[in-house]
Coordinates of C-alpha atoms and ligand atoms in Angstrom, one line a residue:
X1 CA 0.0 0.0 0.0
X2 CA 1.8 3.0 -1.2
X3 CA -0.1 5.2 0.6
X4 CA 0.4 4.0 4.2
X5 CA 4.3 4.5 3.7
X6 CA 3.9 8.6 4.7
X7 CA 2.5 8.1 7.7
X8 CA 4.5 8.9 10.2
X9 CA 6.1 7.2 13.3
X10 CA 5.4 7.7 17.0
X11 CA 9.1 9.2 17.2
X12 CA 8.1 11.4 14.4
X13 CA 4.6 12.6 16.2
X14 CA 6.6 13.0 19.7
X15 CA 9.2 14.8 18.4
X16 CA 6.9 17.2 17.1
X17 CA 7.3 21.0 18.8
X18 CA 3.2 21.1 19.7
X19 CA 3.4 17.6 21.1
X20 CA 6.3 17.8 23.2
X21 CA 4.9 20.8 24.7
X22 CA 1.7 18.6 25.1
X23 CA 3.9 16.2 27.2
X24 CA 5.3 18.7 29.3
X25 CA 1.4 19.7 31.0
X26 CA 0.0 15.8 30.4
X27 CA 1.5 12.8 31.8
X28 CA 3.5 11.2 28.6
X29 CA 2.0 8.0 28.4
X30 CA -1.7 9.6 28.0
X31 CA -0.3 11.5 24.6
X32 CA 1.6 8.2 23.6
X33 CA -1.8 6.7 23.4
X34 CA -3.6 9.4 22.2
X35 CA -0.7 9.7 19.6
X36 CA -1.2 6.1 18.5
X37 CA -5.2 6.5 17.8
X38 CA -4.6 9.1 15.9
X39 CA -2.1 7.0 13.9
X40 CA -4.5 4.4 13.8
X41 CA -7.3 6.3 12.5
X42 CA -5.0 7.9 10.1
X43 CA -4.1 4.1 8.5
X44 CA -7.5 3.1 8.4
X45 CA -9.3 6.2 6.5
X46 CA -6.2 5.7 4.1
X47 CA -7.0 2.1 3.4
X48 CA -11.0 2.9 3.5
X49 CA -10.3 5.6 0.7
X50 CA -6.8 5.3 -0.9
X51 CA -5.8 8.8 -1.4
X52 CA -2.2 10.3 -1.9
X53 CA -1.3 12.1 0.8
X54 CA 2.1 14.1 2.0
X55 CA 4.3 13.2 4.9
X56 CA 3.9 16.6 6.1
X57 CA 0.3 16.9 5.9
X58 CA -0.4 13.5 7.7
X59 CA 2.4 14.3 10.4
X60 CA 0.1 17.4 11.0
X61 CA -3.3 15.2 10.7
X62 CA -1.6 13.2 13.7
X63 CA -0.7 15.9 15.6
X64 CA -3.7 17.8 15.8
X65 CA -5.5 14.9 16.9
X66 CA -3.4 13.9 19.4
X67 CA -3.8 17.4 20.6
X68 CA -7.5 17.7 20.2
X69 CA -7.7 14.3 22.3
X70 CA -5.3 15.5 25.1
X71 CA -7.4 18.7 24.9
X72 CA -10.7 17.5 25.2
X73 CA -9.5 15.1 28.1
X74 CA -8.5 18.1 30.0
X75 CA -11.3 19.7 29.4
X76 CA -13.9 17.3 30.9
X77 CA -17.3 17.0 29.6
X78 CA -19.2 18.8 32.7
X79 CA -19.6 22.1 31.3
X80 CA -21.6 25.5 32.1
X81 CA -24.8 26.4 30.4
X82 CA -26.5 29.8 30.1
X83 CA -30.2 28.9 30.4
X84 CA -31.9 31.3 28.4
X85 CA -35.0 29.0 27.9
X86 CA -36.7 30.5 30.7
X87 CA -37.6 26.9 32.2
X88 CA -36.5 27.3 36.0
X89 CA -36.1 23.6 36.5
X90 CA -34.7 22.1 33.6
X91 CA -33.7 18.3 34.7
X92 CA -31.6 18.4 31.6
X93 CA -29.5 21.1 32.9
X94 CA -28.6 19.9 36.2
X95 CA -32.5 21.1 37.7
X96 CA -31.5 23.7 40.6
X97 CA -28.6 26.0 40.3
X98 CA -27.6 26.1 44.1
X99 CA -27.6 29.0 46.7
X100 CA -24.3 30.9 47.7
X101 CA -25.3 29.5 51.0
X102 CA -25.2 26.0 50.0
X103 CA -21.7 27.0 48.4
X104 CA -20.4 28.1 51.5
X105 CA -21.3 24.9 53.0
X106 CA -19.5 22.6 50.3
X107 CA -16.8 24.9 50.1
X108 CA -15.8 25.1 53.8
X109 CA -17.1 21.3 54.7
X110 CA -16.0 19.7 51.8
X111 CA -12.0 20.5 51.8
X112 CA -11.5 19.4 55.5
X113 CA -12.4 16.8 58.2
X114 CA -16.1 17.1 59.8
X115 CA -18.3 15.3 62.2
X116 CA -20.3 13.6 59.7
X117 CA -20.5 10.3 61.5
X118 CA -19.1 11.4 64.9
X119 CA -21.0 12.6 68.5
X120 CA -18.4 14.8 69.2
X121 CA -19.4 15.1 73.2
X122 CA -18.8 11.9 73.7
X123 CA -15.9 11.5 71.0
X124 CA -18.6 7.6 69.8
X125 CA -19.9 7.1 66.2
X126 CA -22.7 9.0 65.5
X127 CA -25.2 8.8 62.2
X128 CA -24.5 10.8 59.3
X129 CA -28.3 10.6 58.9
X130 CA -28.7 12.9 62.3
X131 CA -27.7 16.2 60.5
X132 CA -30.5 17.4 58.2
X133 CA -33.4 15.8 60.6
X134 CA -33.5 19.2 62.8
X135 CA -34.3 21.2 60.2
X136 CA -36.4 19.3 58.1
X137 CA -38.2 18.5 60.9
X138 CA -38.9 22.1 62.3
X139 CA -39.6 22.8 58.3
X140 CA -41.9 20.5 57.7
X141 CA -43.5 19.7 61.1
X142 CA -42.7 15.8 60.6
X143 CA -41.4 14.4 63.8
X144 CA -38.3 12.8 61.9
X145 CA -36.9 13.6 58.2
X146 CA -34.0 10.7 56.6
X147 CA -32.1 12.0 53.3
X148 CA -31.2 9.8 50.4
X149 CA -29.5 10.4 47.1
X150 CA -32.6 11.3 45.1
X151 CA -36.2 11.0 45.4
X152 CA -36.4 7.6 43.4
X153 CA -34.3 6.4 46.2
X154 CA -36.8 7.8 48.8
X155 CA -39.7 6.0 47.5
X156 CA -37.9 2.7 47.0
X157 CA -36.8 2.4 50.2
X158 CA -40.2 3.8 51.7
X159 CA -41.3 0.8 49.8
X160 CA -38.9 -1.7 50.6
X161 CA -38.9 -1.0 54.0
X162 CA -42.4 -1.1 54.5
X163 CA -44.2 -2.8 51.3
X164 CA -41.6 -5.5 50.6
X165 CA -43.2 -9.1 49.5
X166 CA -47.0 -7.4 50.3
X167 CA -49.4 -5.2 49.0
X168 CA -50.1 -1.3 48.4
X169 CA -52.9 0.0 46.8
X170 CA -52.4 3.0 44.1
X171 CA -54.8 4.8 42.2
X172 CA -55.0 4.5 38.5
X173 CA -55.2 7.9 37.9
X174 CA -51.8 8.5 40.0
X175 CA -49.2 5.7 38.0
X176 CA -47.5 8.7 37.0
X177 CA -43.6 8.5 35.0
X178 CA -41.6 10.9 35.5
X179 CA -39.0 12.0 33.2
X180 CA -38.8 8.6 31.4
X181 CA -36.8 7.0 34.3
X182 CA -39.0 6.7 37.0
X183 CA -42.3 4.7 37.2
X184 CA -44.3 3.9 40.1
X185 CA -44.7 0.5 38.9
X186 CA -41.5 -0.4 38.1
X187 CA -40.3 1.3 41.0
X188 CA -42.9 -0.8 43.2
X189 CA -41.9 -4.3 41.2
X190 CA -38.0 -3.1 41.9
X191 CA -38.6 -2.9 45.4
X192 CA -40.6 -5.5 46.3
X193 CA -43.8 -4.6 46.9
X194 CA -47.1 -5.8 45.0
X195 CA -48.8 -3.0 43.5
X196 CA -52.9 -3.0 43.2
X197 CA -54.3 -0.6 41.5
X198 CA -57.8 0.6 42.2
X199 CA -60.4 3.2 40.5
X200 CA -60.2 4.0 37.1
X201 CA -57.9 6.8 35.2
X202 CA -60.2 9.7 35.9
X203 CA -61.8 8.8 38.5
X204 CA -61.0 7.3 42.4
X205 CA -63.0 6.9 45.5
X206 CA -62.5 6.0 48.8
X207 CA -64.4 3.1 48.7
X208 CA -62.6 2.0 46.2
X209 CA -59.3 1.4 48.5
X210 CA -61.1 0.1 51.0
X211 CA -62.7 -2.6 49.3
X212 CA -58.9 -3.7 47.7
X213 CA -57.8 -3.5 51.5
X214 CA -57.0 -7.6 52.4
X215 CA -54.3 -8.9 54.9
X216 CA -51.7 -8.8 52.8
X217 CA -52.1 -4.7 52.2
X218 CA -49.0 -3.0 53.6
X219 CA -49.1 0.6 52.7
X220 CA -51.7 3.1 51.0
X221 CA -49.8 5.0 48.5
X222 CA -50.6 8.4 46.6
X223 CA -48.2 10.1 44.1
X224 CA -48.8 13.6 43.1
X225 CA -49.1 13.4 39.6
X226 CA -46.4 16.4 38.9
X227 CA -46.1 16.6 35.5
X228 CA -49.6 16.5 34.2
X229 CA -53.3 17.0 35.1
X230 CA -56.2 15.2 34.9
X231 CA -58.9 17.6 33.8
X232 CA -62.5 17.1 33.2
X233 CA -65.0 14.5 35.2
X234 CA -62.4 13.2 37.3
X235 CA -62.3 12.7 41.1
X236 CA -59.0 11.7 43.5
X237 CA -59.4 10.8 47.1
X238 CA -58.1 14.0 49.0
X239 CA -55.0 13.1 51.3
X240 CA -57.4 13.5 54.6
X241 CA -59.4 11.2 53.3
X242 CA -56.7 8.4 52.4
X243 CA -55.4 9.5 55.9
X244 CA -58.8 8.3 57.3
X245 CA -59.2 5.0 55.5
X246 CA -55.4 4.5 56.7
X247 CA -56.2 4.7 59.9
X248 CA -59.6 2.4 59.7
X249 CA -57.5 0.0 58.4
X250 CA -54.6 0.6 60.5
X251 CA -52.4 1.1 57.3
X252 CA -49.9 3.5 56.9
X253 CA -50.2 6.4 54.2
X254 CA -47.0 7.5 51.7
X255 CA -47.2 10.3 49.6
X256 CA -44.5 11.0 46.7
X257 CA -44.9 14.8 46.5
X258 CA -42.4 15.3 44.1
X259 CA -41.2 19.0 44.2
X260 CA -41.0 19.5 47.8
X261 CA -42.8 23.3 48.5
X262 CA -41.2 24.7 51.9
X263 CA -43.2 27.7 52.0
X264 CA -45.9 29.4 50.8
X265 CA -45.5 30.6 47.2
X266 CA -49.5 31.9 46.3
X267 CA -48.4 35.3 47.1
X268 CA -46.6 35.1 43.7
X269 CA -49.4 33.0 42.1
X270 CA -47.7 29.8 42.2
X271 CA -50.7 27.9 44.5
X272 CA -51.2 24.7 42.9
X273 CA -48.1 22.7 44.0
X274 CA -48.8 21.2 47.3
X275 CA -46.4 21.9 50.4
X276 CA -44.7 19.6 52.7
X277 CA -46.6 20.5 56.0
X278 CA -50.0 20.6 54.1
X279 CA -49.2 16.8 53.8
X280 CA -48.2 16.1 57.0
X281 CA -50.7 18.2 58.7
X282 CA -52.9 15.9 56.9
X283 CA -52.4 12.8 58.8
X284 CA -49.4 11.3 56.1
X285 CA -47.4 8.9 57.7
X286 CA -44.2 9.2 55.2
X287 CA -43.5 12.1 52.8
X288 CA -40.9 11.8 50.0
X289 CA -39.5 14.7 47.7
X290 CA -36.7 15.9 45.7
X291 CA -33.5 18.2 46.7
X292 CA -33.0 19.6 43.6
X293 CA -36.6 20.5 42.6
X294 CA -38.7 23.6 43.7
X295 CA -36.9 22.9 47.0
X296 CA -33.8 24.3 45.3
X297 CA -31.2 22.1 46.7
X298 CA -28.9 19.3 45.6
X299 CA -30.1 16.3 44.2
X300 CA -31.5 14.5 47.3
X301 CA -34.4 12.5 48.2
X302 CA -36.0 13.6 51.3
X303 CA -38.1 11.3 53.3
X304 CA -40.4 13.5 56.8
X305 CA -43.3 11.4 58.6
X306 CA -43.6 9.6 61.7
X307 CA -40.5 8.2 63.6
X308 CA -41.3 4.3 63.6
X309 CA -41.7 4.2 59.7
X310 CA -38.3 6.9 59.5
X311 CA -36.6 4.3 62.1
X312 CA -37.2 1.3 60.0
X313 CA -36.1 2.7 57.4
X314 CA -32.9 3.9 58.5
X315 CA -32.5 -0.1 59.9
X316 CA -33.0 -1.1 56.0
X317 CA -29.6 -2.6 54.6
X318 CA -30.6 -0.9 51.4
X319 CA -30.3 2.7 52.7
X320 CA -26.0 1.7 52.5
X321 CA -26.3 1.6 49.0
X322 CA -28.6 5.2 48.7
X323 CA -27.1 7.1 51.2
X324 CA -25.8 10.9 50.7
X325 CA -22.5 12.1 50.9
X326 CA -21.0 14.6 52.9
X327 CA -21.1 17.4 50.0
X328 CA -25.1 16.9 50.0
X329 CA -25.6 16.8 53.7
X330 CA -23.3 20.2 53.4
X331 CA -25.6 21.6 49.6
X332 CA -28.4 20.7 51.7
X333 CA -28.0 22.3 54.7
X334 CA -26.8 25.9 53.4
X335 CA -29.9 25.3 51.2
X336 CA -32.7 25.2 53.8
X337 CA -30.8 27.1 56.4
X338 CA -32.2 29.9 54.0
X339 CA -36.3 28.2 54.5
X340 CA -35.4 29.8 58.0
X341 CA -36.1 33.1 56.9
X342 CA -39.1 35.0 56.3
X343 CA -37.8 35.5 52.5
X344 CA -36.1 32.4 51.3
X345 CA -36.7 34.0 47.6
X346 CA -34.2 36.0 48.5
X347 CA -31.7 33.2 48.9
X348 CA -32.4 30.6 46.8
X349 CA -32.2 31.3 43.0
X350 CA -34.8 28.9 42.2
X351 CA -37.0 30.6 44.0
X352 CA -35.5 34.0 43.0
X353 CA -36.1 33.0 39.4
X354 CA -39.9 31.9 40.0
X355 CA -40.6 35.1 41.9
X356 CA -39.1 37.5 40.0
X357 CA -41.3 41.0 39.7
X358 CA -42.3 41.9 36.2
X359 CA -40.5 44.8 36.2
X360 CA -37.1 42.9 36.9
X361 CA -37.4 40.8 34.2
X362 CA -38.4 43.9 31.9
X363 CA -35.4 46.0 32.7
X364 CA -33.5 42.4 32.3
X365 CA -34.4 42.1 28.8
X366 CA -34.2 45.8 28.0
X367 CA -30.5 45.6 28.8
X368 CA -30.0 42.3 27.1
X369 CA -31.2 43.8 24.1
X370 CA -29.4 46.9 23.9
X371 CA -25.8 44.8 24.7
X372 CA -27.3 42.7 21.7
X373 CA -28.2 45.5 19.2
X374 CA -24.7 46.2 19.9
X375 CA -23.3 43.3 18.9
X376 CA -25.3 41.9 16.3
X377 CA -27.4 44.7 15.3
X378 CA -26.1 45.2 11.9
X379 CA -25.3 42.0 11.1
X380 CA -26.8 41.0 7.5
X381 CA -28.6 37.4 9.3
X382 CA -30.2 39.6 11.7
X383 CA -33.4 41.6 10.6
X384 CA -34.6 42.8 14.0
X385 CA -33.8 42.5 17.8
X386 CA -36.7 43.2 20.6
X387 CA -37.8 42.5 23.8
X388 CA -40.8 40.6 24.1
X389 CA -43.2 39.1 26.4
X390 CA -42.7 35.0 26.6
X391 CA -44.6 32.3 28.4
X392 CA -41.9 30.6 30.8
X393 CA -42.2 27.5 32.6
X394 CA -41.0 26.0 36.2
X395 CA -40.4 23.0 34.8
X396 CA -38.9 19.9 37.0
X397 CA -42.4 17.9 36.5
X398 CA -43.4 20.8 38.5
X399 CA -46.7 23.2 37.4
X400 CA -47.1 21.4 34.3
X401 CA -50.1 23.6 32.9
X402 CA -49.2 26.8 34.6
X403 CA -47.1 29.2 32.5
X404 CA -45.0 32.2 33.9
X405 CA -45.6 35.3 32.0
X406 CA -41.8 36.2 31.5
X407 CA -40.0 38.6 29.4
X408 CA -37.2 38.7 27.1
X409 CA -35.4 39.2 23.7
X410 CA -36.4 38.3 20.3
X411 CA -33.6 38.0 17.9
X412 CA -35.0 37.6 14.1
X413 CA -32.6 35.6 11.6
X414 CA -33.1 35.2 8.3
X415 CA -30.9 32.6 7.5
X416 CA -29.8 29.5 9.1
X417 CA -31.3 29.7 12.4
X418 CA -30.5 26.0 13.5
X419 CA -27.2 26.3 12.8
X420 CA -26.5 29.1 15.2
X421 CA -28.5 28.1 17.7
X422 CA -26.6 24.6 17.5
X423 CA -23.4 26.5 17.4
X424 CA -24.6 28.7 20.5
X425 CA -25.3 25.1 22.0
X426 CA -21.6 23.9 21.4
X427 CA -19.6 27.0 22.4
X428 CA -18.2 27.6 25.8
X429 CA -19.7 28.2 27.9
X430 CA -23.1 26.8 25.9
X431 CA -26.2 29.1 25.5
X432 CA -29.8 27.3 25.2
X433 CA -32.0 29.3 23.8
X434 CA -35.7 28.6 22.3
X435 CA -36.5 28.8 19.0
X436 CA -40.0 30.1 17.4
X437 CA -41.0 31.3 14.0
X438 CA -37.3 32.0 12.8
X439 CA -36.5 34.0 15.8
X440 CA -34.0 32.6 18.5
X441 CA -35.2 33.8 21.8
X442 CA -33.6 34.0 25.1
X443 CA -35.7 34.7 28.4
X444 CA -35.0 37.4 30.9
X445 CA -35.7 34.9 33.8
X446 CA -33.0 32.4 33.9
X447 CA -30.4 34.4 32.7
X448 CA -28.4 35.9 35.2
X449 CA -27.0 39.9 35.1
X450 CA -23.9 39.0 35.1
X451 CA -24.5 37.0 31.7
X452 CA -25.8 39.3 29.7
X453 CA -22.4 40.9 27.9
X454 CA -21.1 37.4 27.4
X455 CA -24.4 36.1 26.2
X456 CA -23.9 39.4 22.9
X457 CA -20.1 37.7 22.4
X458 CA -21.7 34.6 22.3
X459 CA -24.2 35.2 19.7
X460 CA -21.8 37.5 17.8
X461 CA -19.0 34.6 17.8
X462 CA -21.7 31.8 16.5
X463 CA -22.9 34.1 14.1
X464 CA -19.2 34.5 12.6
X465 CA -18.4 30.8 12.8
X466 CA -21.5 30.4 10.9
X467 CA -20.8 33.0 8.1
X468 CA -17.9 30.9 7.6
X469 CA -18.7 27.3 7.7
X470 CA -21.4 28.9 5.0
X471 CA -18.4 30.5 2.8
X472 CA -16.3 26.9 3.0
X473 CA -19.6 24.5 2.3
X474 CA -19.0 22.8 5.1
X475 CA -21.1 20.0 6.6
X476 CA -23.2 21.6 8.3
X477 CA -23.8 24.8 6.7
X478 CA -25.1 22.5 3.9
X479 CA -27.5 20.7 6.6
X480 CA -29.5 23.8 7.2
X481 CA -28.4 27.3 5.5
Ligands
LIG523 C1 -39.4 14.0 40.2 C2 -40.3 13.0 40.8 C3 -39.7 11.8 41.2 C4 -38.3 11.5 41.1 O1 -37.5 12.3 41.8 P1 -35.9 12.3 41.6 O2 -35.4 13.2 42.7 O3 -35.7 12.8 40.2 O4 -35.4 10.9 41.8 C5 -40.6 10.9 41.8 N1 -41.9 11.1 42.0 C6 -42.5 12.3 41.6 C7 -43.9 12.5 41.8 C8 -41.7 13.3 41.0 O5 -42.2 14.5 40.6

């Protein structure tokens, strides 16, 4: 194979000015490998598609690989995102961006020793479990609180522990999935429990659990169907009323809330979303709900209700394998050391974002606009910029037919719209922005002040890199230009 003769040797590659230099920042063996890849990949398109090709040019082929391997390496794949979709609680995003509070905590906790499973009075082993139960409990009202890694862990081990090789009775209307991942019936068969479902999709009444209840029953068990509604002739047992056939049957209740509301958020129109206490003032026996929802903490799952079901659990052999580490307990703590306050809006940015005033978010946009005219204004792809009123979303499974009137800027393009807002996607760090009737458009209310410049170099840079992928044909400028 004549071709295959040019490319060039590993001494050739390391010896290479770029590469060496590579080797002097990465450990040598890591751009030997990545050195031989590109070699290999090199030998392989050659023999795929015999082509004449220099020594030179393939010596530079090599070594830009090699580089763009080390490169990416060091870069890691964990990147930031400037959320300009306006969806608070985008799971795809990482859900809650986390408080300075809860930054402090990780920060200071997380780079030394701590007590996490030490009494230090008495200098014994204590229970890792023992530090968010004081808070959650004087939160939520429960008289004990247990945190796991997420709230799927929550309501598998609430299952387990309780429900394992018997029955719990579910509504039909409440079998909800959430974000693809979790289903309560899978989550039931996983843990061992039998799940019987009673009523029909629309419609559930009390009699209808107790005439399922047998001796096998374990557990009643209601899921708050957070990412959709059931609208029309429909009819769900209320929690005080599950609470009541609970306790005819001597059964315990568990409700999966979800998004986990510490405090009252109807002053700002936000009433549908049920709160914590409202749950456990209603009789519930165990409470589950997510960290990292409209809590706005790290992903956790958070289990309040009555001590002997919280006590079994912690007893569960499982709760080993779903238990939080120290920078959660930490997250978590600076998180609803805020819920302490009469304004926890003002702490945590979830909340921050859900609450912002009208006015905010219009003087938002107004600046992002004018740092976008700027920019881009006279850019042939652009025919207008404005700010505009949008419809934005909490998101997270959370309020899933409430909209948030929001604010922001509209950005027209004539040309190749998908290609810049994939090219926005892929720079660093990304922008997400929504797209709608060939305008890109970027909400006031998840994008933070301090954005707002780079967000005008970002869309100025993907609007260049776009001109020119058009000039040079390439790939995808042919796609979608
Ligand atoms: C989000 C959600 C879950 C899953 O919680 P994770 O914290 O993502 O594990 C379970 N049940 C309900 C009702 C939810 O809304």
């Amino acid at each position: 194979m004549e071709h295959l003769k040019n490319i060039p040797n590993m001494d050739e590659i390391l010896k290479n000015p770029h590469v060496m230099a590579l080797c002097s920042r990465v450990r040598r063996d890591l751009v030997v490998a990545a050195a031989r890849v590109a070699v290999a990949g090199l030998r392989t398109e050659l023999l795929e598609r015999p082509q004449p090709a220099s020594k030179t040019s393939l010596l530079e082929q090599a070594v830009e690989r090699t580089t763009k391997t080390i490169n990416d390496l060091k870069r890691g794949t964990l990147q930031e995102v400037i959320n300009g979709t306006g969806v608070v609680l985008h799971t795809n995003l990482g859900r809650a961006p986390l408080s300075a509070m809860a930054l402090q905590e990780i920060y200071h906790l997380g780079a030394g020793y701590t007590n996490l499973e030490m009494e230090l009075s008495s200098g014994d082993r204590g229970s890792r479990y023992r530090h968010l139960e004081g808070l959650l409990t004087r939160l939520t009202g429960a008289e004990a609180a247990l945190v796991v890694n997420n709230n799927a862990a929550a309501v598998f081990l609430g299952l387990n522990t309780l429900a394992a090789g018997r029955e719990v009775i579910v509504s039909r209307g409440q079998l909800v999935e959430i974000g693809g991942a979790f289903r309560i019936p899978e989550v039931m068969k996983a843990s061992g429990a039998c799940l019987v479902e009673v009523g029909t999709t629309n419609k559930t009444y009390g009699a209808d659990y107790l005439e399922a209840i047998n001796a096998e029953t374990a557990l009643l068990f209601s899921a708050h169907t957070s990412n959709y509604r059931i609208v029309g002739f429909t009819r769900e047992v209320s929690l005080a009323e599950l609470v009541e056939v609970g306790q005819r049957a001597s059964l315990p209740v568990m409700h999966d809330l979800g998004s986990g509301v510490l405090c009252d958020l109807s002053a700002w129109g936000l009433k549908e979303e049920p709160t914590v206490k409202a749950s456990i003032e209603a009789g519930v026996d165990i409470v589950t709900f997510s960290g990292d929802k409209l809590l706005g903490g790290p992903q956790a799952g958070i289990i309040v209700g009555k001590k002997t079901y919280i006590d079994a659990m912690k007893k569960n052999q499982l709760l080993r394998a779903l238990r939080v580490d120290k920078l959660t307990i930490a997250a978590l703590e600076g998180t609803l050391k805020a819920y302490l306050t009469e304004h926890p809006e003002q702490d945590i940015p979830v909340l921050r974002m859900l609450t912002a005033a009208p006015e905010e978010l219009y003087d938002k946009s107004g600046q992002l606009c004018q740092e976008l005219q700027t920019a881009v204004g006279s850019h042939p792809r652009v025919s207008h910029i404005a700010v505009v009123p949008l419809e934005d979303r909490v998101g997270g499974g959370a309020y899933p037919i409430h909209s948030l009137p929001g604010c922001g800027v509209e950005i027209a393009i004539g040309q190749g719209l998908e290609a810049i807002a994939r090219r926005l996607r892929q720079s660093r760090p990304a922008l997400l922005t929504r797209i709608q009737d060939n305008c890109l458009l970027i909400s006031a209310r998840t994008v933070e002040m301090v954005q707002i410049k780079q967000i005008a170099e970002l869309l100025k840079q993907a609007l260049k890199d776009v001109q020119s992928e058009g000039k040079t044909g390439s790939e995808s400028a042919q796609e979608e230009i």
